[in-house]
Short mmCIF file of C-alpha atoms in Angstrom, two decimals:
data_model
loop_
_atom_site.label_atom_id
_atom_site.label_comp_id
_atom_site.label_asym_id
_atom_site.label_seq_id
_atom_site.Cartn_x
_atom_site.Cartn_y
_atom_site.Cartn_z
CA UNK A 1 -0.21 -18.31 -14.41
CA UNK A 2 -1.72 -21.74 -13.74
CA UNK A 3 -3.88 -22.43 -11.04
CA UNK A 4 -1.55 -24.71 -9.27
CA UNK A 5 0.67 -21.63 -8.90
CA UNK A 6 -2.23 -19.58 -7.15
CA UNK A 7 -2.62 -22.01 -4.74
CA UNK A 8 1.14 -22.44 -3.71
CA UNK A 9 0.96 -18.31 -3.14
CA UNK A 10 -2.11 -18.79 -0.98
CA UNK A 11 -0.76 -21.54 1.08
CA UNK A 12 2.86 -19.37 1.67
CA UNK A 13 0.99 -16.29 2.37
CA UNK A 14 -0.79 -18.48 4.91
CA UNK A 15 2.26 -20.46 6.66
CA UNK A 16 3.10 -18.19 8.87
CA UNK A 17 -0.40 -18.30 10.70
CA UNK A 18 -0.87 -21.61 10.65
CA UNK A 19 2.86 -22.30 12.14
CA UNK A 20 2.68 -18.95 15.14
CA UNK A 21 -1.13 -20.21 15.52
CA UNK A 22 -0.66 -23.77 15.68
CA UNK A 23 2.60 -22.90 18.75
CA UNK A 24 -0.19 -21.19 20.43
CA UNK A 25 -2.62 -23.86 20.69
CA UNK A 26 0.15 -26.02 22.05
CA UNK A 27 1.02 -23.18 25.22
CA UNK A 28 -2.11 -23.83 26.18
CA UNK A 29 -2.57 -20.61 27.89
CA UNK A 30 -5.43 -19.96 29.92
CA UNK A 31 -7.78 -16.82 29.55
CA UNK A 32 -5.77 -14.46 32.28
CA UNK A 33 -2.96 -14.89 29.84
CA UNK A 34 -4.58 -14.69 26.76
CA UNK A 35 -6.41 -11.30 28.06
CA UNK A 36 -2.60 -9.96 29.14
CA UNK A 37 -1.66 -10.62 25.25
CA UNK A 38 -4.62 -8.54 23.91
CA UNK A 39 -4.19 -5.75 26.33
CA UNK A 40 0.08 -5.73 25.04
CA UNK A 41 -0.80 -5.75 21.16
CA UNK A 42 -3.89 -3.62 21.77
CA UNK A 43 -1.83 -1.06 23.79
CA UNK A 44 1.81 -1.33 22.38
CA UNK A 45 2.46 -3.55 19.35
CA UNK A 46 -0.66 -2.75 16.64
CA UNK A 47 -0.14 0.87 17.54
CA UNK A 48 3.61 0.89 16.83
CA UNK A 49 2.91 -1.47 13.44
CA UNK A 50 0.24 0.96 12.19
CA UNK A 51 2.24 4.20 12.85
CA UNK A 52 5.77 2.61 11.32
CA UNK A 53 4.21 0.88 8.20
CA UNK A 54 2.20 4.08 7.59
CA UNK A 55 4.79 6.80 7.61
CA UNK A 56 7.32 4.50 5.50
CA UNK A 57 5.13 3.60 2.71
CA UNK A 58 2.70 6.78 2.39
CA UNK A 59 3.54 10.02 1.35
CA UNK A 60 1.20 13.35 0.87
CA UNK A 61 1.27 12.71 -3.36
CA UNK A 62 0.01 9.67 -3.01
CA UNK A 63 -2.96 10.48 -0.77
CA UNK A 64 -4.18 13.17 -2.76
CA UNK A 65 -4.18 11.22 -5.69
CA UNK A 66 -6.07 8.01 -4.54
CA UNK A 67 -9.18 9.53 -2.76
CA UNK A 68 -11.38 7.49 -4.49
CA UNK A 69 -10.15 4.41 -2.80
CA UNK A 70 -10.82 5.30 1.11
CA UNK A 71 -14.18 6.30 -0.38
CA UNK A 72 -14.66 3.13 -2.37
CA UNK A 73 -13.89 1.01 1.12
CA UNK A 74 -16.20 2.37 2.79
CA UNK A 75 -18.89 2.17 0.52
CA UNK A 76 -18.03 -1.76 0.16
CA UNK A 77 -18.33 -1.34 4.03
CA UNK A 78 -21.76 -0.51 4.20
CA UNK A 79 -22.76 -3.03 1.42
CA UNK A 80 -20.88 -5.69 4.03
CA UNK A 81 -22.84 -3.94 6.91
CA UNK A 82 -26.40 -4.46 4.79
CA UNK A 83 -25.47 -8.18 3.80
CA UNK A 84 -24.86 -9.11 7.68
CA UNK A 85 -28.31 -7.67 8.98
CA UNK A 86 -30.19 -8.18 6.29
CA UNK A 87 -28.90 -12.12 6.80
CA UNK A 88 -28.55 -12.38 10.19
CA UNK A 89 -32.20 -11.60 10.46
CA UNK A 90 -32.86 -14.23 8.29
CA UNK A 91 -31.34 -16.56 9.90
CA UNK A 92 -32.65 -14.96 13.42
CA UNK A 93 -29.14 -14.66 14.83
CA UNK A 94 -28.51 -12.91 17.85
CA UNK A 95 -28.28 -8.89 17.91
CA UNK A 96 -24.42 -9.56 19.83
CA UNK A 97 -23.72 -11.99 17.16
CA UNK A 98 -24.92 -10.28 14.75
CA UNK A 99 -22.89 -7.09 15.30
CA UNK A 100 -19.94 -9.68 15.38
CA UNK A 101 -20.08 -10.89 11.89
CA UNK A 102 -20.72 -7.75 10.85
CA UNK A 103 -17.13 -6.87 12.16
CA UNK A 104 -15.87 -10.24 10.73
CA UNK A 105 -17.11 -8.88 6.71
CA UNK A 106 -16.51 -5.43 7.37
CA UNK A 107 -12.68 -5.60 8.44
CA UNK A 108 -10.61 -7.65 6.31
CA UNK A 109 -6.94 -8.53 7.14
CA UNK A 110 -4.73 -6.08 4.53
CA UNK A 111 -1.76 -5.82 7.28
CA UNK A 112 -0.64 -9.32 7.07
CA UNK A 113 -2.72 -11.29 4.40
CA UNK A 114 -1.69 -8.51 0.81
CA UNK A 115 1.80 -7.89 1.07
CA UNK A 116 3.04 -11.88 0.91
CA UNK A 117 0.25 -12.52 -1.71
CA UNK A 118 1.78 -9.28 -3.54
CA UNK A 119 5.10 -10.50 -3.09
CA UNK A 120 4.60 -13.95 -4.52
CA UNK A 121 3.02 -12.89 -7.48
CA UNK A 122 5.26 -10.04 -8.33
CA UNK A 123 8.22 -12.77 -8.34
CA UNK A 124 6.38 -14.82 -10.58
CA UNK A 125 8.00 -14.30 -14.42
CA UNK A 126 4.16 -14.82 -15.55
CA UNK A 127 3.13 -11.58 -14.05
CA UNK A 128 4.77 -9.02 -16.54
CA UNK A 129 1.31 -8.00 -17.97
CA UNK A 130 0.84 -6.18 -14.76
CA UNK A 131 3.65 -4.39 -15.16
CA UNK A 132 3.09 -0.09 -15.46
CA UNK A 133 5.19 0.45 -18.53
CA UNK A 134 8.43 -0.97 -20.30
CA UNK A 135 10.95 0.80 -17.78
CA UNK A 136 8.53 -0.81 -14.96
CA UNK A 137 10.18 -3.91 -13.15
CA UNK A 138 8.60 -6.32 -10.41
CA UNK A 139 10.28 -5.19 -7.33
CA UNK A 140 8.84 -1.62 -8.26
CA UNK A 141 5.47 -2.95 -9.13
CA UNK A 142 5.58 -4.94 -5.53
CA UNK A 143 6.01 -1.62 -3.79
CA UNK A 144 3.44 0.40 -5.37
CA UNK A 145 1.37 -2.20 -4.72
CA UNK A 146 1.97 -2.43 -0.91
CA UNK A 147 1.73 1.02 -0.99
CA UNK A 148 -2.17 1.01 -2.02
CA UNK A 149 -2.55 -1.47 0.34
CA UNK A 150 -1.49 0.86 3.26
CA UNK A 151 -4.11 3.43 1.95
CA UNK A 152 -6.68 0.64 1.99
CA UNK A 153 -4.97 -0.53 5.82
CA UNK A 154 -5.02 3.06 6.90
CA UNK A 155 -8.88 3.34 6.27
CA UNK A 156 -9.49 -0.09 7.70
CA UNK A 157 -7.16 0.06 10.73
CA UNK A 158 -8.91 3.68 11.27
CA UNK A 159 -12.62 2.24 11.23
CA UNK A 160 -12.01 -0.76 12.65
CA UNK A 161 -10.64 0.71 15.92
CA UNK A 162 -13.19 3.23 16.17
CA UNK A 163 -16.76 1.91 13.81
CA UNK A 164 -15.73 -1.51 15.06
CA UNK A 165 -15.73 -1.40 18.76
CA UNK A 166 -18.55 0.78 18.69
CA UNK A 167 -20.41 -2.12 16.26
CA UNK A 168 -19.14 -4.78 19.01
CA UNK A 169 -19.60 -2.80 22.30
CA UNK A 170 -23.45 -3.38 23.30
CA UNK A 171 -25.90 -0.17 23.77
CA UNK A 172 -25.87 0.91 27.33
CA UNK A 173 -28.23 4.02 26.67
CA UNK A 174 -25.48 6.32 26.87
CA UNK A 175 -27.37 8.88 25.12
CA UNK A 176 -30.23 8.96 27.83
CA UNK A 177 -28.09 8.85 30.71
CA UNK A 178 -26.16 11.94 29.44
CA UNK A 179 -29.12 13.95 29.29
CA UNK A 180 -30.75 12.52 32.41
CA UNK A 181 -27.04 14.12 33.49
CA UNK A 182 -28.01 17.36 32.44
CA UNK A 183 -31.20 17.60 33.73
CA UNK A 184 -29.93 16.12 37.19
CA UNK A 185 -27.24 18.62 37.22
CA UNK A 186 -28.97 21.58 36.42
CA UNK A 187 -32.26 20.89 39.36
CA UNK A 188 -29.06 20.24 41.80
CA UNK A 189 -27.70 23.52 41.35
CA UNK A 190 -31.21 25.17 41.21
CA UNK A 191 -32.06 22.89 44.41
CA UNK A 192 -29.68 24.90 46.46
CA UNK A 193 -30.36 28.25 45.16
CA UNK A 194 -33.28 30.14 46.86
CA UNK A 195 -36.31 31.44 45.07
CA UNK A 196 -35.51 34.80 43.69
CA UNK A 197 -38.33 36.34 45.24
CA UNK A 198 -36.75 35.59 48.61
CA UNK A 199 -33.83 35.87 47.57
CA UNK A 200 -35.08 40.02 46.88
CA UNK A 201 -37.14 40.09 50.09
CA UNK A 202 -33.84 39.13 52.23
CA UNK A 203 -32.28 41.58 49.96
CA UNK A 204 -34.45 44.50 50.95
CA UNK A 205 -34.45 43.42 54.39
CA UNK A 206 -30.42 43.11 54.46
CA UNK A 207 -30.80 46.58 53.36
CA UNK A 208 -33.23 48.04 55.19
CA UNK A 209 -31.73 49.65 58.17
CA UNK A 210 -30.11 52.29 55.66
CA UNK A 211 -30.69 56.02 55.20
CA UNK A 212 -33.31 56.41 53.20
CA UNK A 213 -36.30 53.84 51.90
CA UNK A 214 -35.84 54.18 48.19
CA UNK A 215 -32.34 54.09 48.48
CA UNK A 216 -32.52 50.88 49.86
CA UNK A 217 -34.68 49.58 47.43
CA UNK A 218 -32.55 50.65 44.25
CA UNK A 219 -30.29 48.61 45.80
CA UNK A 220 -32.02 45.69 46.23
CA UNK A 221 -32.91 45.83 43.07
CA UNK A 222 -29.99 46.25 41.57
CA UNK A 223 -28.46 43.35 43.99
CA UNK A 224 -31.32 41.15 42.90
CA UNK A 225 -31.14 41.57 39.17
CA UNK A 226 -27.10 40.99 39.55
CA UNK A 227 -27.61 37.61 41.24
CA UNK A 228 -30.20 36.45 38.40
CA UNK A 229 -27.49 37.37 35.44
CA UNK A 230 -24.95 35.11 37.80
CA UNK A 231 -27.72 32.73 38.34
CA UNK A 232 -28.31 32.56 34.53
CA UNK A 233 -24.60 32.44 33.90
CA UNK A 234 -23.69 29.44 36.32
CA UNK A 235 -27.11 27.01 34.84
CA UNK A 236 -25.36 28.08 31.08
CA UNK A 237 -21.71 27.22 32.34
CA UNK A 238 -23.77 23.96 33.87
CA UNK A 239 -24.90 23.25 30.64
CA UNK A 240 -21.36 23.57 28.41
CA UNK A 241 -20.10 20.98 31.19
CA UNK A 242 -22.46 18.41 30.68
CA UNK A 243 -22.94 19.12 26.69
CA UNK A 244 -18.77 18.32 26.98
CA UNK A 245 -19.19 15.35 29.41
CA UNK A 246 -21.69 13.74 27.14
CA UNK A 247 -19.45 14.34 23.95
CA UNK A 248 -16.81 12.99 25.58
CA UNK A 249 -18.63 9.74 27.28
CA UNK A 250 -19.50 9.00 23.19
CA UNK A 251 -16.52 9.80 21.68
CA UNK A 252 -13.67 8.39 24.14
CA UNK A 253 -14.79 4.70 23.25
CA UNK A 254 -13.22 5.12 20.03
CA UNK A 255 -10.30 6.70 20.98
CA UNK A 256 -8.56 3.41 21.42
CA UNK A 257 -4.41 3.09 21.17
CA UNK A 258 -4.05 1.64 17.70
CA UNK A 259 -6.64 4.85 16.04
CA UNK A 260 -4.71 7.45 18.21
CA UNK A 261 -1.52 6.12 16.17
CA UNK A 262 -3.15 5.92 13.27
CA UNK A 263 -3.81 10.06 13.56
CA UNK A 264 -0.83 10.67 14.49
CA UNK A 265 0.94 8.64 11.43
CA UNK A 266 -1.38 10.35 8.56
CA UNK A 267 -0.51 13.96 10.45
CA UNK A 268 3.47 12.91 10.01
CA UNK A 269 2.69 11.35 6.55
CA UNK A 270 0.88 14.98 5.88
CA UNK A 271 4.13 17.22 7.14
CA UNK A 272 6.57 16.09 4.62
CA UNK A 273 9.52 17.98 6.45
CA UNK A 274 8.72 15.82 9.69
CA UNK A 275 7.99 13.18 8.25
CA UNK A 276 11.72 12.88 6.31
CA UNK A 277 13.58 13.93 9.50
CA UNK A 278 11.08 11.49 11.26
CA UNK A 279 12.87 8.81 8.59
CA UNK A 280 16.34 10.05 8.72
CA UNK A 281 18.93 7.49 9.08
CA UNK A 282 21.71 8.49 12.09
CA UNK A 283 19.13 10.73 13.92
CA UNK A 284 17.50 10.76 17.27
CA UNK A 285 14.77 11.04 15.85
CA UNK A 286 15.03 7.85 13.59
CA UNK A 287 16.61 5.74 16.28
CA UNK A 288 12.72 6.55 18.29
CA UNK A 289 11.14 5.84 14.98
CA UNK A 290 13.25 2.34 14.36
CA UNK A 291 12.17 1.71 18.12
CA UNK A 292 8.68 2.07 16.74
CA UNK A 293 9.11 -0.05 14.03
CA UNK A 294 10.61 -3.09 16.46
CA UNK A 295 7.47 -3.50 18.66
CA UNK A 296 5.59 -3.55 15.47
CA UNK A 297 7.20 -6.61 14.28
CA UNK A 298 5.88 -8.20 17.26
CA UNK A 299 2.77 -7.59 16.59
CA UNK A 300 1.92 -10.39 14.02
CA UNK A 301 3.37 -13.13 16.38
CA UNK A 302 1.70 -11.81 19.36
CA UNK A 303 -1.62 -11.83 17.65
CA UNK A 304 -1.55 -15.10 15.82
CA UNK A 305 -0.10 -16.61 19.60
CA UNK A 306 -3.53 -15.42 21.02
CA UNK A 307 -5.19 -16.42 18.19
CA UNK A 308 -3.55 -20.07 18.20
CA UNK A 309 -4.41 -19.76 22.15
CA UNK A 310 -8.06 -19.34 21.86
CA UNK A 311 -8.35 -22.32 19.26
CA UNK A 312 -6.89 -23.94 22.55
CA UNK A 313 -9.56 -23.28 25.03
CA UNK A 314 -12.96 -25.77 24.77
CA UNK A 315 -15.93 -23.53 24.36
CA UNK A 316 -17.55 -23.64 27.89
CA UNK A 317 -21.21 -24.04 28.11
CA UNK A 318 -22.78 -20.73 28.78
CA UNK A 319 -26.26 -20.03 30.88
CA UNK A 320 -28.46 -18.56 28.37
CA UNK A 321 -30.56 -15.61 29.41
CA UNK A 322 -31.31 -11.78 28.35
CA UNK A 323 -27.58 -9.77 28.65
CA UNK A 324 -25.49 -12.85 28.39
CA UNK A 325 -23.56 -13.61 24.98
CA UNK A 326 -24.29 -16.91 24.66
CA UNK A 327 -25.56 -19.17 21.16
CA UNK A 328 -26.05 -22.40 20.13
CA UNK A 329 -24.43 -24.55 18.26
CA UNK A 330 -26.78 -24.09 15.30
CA UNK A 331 -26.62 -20.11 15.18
CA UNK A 332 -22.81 -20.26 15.45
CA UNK A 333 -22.55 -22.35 12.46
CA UNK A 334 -25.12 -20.06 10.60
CA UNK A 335 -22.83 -17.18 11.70
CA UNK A 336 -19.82 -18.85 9.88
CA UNK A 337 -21.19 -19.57 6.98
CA UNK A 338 -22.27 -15.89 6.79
CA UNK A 339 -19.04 -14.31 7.47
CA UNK A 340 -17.75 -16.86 4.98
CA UNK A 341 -19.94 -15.58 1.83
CA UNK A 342 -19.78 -11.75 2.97
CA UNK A 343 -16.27 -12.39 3.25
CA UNK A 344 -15.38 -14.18 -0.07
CA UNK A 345 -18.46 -14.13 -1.96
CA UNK A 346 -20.25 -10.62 -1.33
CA UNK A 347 -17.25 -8.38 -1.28
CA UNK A 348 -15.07 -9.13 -4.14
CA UNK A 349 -18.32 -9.37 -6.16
CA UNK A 350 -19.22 -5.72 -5.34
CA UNK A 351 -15.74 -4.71 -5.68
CA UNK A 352 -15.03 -5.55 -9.03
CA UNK A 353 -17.81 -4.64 -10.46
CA UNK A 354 -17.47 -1.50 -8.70
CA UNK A 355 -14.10 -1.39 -10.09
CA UNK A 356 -14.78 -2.76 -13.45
CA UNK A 357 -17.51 0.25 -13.77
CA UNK A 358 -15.36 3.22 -13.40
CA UNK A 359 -12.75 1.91 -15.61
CA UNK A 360 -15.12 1.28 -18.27
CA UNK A 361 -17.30 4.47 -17.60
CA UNK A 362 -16.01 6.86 -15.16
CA UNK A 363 -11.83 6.56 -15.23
CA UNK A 364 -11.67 10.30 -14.66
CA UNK A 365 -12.62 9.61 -11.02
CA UNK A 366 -9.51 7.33 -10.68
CA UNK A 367 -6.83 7.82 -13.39
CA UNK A 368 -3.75 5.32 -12.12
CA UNK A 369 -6.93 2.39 -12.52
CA UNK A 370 -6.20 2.48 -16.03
CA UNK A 371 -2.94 3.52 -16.04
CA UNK A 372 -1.18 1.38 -13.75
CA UNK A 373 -3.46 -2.27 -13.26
CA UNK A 374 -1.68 -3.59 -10.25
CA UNK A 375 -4.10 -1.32 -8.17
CA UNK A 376 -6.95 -3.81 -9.69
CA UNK A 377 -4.92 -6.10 -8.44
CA UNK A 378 -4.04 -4.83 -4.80
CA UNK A 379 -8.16 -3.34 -4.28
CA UNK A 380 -9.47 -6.88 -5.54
CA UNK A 381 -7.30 -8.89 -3.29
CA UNK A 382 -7.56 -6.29 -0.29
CA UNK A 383 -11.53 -7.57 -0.24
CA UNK A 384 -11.03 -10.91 -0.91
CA UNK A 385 -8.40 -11.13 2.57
CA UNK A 386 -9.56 -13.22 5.77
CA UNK A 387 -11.97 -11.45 8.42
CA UNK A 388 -8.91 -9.38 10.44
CA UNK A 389 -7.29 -10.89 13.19
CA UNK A 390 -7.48 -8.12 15.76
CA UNK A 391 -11.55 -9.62 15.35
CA UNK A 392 -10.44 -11.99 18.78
CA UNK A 393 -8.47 -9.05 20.51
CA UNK A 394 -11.42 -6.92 20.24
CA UNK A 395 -13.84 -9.68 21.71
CA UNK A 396 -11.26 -10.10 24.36
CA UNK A 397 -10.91 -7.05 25.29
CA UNK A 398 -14.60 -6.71 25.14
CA UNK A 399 -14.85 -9.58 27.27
CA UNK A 400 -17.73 -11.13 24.76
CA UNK A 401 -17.80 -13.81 21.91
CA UNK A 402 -14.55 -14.70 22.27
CA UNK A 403 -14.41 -18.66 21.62
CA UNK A 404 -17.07 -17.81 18.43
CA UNK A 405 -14.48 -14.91 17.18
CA UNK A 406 -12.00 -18.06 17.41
CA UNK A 407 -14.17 -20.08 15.03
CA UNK A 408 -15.17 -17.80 12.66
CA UNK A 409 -11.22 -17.27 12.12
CA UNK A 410 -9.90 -20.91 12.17
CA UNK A 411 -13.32 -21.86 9.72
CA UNK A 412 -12.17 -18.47 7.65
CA UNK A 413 -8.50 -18.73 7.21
CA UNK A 414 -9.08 -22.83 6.54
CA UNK A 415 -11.35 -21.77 3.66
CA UNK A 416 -9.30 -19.08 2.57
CA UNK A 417 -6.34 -21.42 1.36
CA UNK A 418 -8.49 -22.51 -1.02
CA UNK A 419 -10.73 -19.61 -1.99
CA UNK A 420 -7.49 -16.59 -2.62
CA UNK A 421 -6.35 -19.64 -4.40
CA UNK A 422 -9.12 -19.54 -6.83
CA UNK A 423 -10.01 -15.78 -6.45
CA UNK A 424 -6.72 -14.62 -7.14
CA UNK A 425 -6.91 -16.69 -10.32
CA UNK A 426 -10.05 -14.57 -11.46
CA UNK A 427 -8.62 -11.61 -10.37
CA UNK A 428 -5.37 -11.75 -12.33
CA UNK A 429 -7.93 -12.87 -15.43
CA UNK A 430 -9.83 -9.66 -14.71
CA UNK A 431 -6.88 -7.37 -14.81
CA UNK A 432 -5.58 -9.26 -18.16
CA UNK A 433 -8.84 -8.96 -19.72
CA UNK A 434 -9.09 -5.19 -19.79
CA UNK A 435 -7.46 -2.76 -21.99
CA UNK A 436 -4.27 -2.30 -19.92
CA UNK A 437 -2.07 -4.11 -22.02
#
C-alpha cells in the first residue's frame, strides 16, 4: 500500500471527531452543561458501550487463548508510567500534571480510534498478505481483528476506570485517616467503659448483701471475668468494622459505573449459556441487551460533543498557590509534547519490539502471533491510538485540569492524522517483513 493510502485511512478514521467535535465547539456550552454530559456518559452511555461491545465480540476460547496480551498491556503500561515521571521531572512539571499525562500515555483510545483504521485497511485489495490462510477473506480478517482489539479495550477500559482515577484523584491521606479511625474508635468505646477493677469492686458490692461471703465472691468473679471476654469481644468486633470501613474508603473510588460493567460483561462473556441467551434474537432477554447496545451508540457523540465543548471554553487564568491545579503556559506546552512522544514515539517502539521478540524467540508464549499476523497488526496500532477521550470526562468529573485535558487532545488527535498515517505504514512493513507469508 502506498503512503498516500495510509493517510486517507487516518484522516476517515478521524472524520468523525473532528465533525461531532467541531458541532461542539459551536454549542458553546458552558461548564454546568458540559459537567451534566460527563456525569450521562460516565454513568449511562460508556457503561452500556463497554458491556454491549464486550459480550458480542468476546467469547471464553478466545480469552484463554490470548493471555499474553492483557499481560503485554500492562507491561507497556508501566513502561508509559516510567517515561511520564521520569520526564515530567525533568522538565519539573507539576505532581497534578504530571499524574495527568501519565493518564494521557497510559490509556490509549482502542474503542473508537482501531476498528475504522481496521476497517479501512481490511477493504483495501493491497492487504491480502495479512490474510490467515487461503480460505481466509477480509471481512473475516476485519473481525478477528476487532475482536483482539476488545481484549486490548477490555484491559484498558478496566484500568483506566479504576488505575486511572486513582492516578488523577490527588492523595488525601486516606490511609492515615483510616487508622486514626481505628484508634479513635476503639479509645471511644474504651472511654465509656469503666476500669475493670471497678467494674469488680461494684461487682462484689452489687453482690454483697447475699448469703454467704465466698459465695458472693465466686460470683463476682465469675461476673467480672464474663464482662472482660464481652469487653474483648466488642474492641475485636470494633476492629473488623473499621478494618472494613478503611477497605472500603480505598477501594470504592474505583468502583466507578463504566468498571462495574466491565465485570459484569467478562462474567457474561465467561458463562457461555448466559451469555448466548443474553444474545438471543426474539428474547426478553435480548430486547434488554439491544437496549444496552442503543445508549452505547451514544456514547461516541456524547463524548466527542464535550470534547468539542471544552475546545470552546477560553482557559481562565487561575490563582496559583499550594492545592490549586493551576500551570503556566510553558509547563502545559512541555506536558504536550510529552504525551505526544509517550504517545506515538515511546509506545509503539516498546511494543514492537516487544512483539517482534517473542515471535522471533519465544512464539510458544503466543502461538496465533505467528499464525495469524493481523494481531501484529491490531496490538501495534492499539499503542499507536490517540490519548483516550474519556481523559476530559475524568478531569471533569474530577473537577481538575480540565481546559489542559482539552489541549493535550486537540494537540494529540491534530498530530495523529499525520503520525497513524506514517506509523501504520511501518507497521504494515513490519508485519510483511516477517515470516508470515
Amino acid at each position: 500500500m502506498a503512503g498516500i493510502e495510509y493517510v486517507v485511512i487516518s484522516t476517515q478514521a478521524l472524520a468523525e471527531v473532528v465533525i461531532v467535535s467541531a458541532a461542539g465547539y459551536m454549542l458553546h456550552m458552558n461548564k454546568a452543561g458540559l459537567k451534566l454530559l460527563a456525569d450521562v456518559s460516565i454513568s449511562i452511555l460508556t457503561p452500556a458501550l463497554l458491556f454491549a461491545k464486550i459480550t458480542k465480540s468476546l467469547d471464553r476460547q478466545m480469552l484463554a487463548k490470548l493471555w499474553l496480551v492483557p499481560v503485554l498491556y500492562v507491561v507497556l503500561g508501566l513502561v508509559g508510567l516510567v517515561w511520564t515521571r521520569w520526564g515530567g521531572q525533568k522538565m519539573r512539571l507539576p505532581d497534578g500534571f504530571r499524574r495527568l499525562c501519565s493518564v494521557a500515555v497510559f490509556f490509549s483510545n482502542v474503542n473508537i480510534m482501531l476498528i475504522p483504521i481496521i476497517q479501512g485497511i481490511a477493504s483495501s485489495p493491497d492487504s491480502r498478505f495479512l490474510l490467515r490462510d487461503k480460505g481466509d477473506t477480509p471481512d473475516a480478517m476485519a473481525d478477528r481483528s476487532i475482536a483482539y482489539g476488545m481484549i486490548i479495550a477490555v484491559m484498558n477500559n478496566l484500568l483506566r476506570w479504576s488505575v486511572g482515577v486513582a492516578i488523577m484523584t490527588p492523595p488525601k491521606g486516606k490511609g492515615s485517616h483510616a487508622l486514626n479511625t481505628v484508634d479513635s474508635f476503639e479509645l471511644i468505646g474504651m472511654a465509656d467503659q469503666p476500669p475493670m477493677q471497678q467494674v469488680c469492686a461494684r461487682s462484689g458490692e452489687l453482690l454483697a448483701p447475699t448469703a454467704t461471703g465466698a459465695l458472693a465472691g465466686e460470683d463476682a468473679s465469675r461476673v467480672s471475668s464474663g464482662m472482660a471476654r464481652s469487653h474483648v469481644r466488642v474492641v475485636a468486633a470494633r476492629r473488623w468494622v473499621a478494618t472494613l470501613r478503611a477497605v472500603w474508603d480505598a477501594v470504592s473510588p474505583c468502583l466507578t459505573p463504566p468498571l462495574c460493567s466491565v465485570l459484569a460483561a467478562v462474567f457474561v462473556v465467561l458463562l457461555p449459556a448466559l451469555q448466548s441467551a443474553l444474545l438471543k434474537k426474539g428474547t426478553y432477554a435480548f430486547s434488554v441487551w439491544a437496549s444496552i447496545d442503543t445508549c452505547g451508540e451514544a456514547c461516541v457523540p456524547v463524548t466527542l460533543l464535550a470534547l468539542g465543548g471544552q475546545l470552546g471554553i477560553p482557559r481562565e487564568a487561575k490563582p496559583g498557590g499550594p492545592g490549586t491545579d493551576y500551570i503556566t503556559e510553558r509547563e502545559l506546552k512541555l506536558g504536550v509534547v510529552l504525551v505526544l512522544v509517550g504517545r506515538f514515539l515511546v509506545a509503539p517502539v516498546f511494543t514492537c519490539g516487544a512483539l517482534l521478540a517473542i515471535y522471533n524467540y519465544a512464539p510458544w508464549l503466543a502461538p496465533l502471533l505467528r499464525g495469524d499476523p493481523a494481531l501484529f497488526l491490531t496490538l501495534a496500532i492499539a499503542s499507536a491510538t490517540p490519548p483516550a477521550i474519556s481523559l476530559l470526562t475524568v478531569a471533569q468529573k474530577l473537577g481538575m485540569y480540565e481546559s489542559e485535558a482539552a489541549s493535550i487532545l486537540s494537540w494529540a488527535y491534530a498530530i495523529g492524522v499525520v503520525a497513524l498515517a506514517i506509523e501504520v505504514s511501518i507497521f504494515l512493513w513490519l508485519a510483511s517483513c516477517t515470516q508470515y507469508i
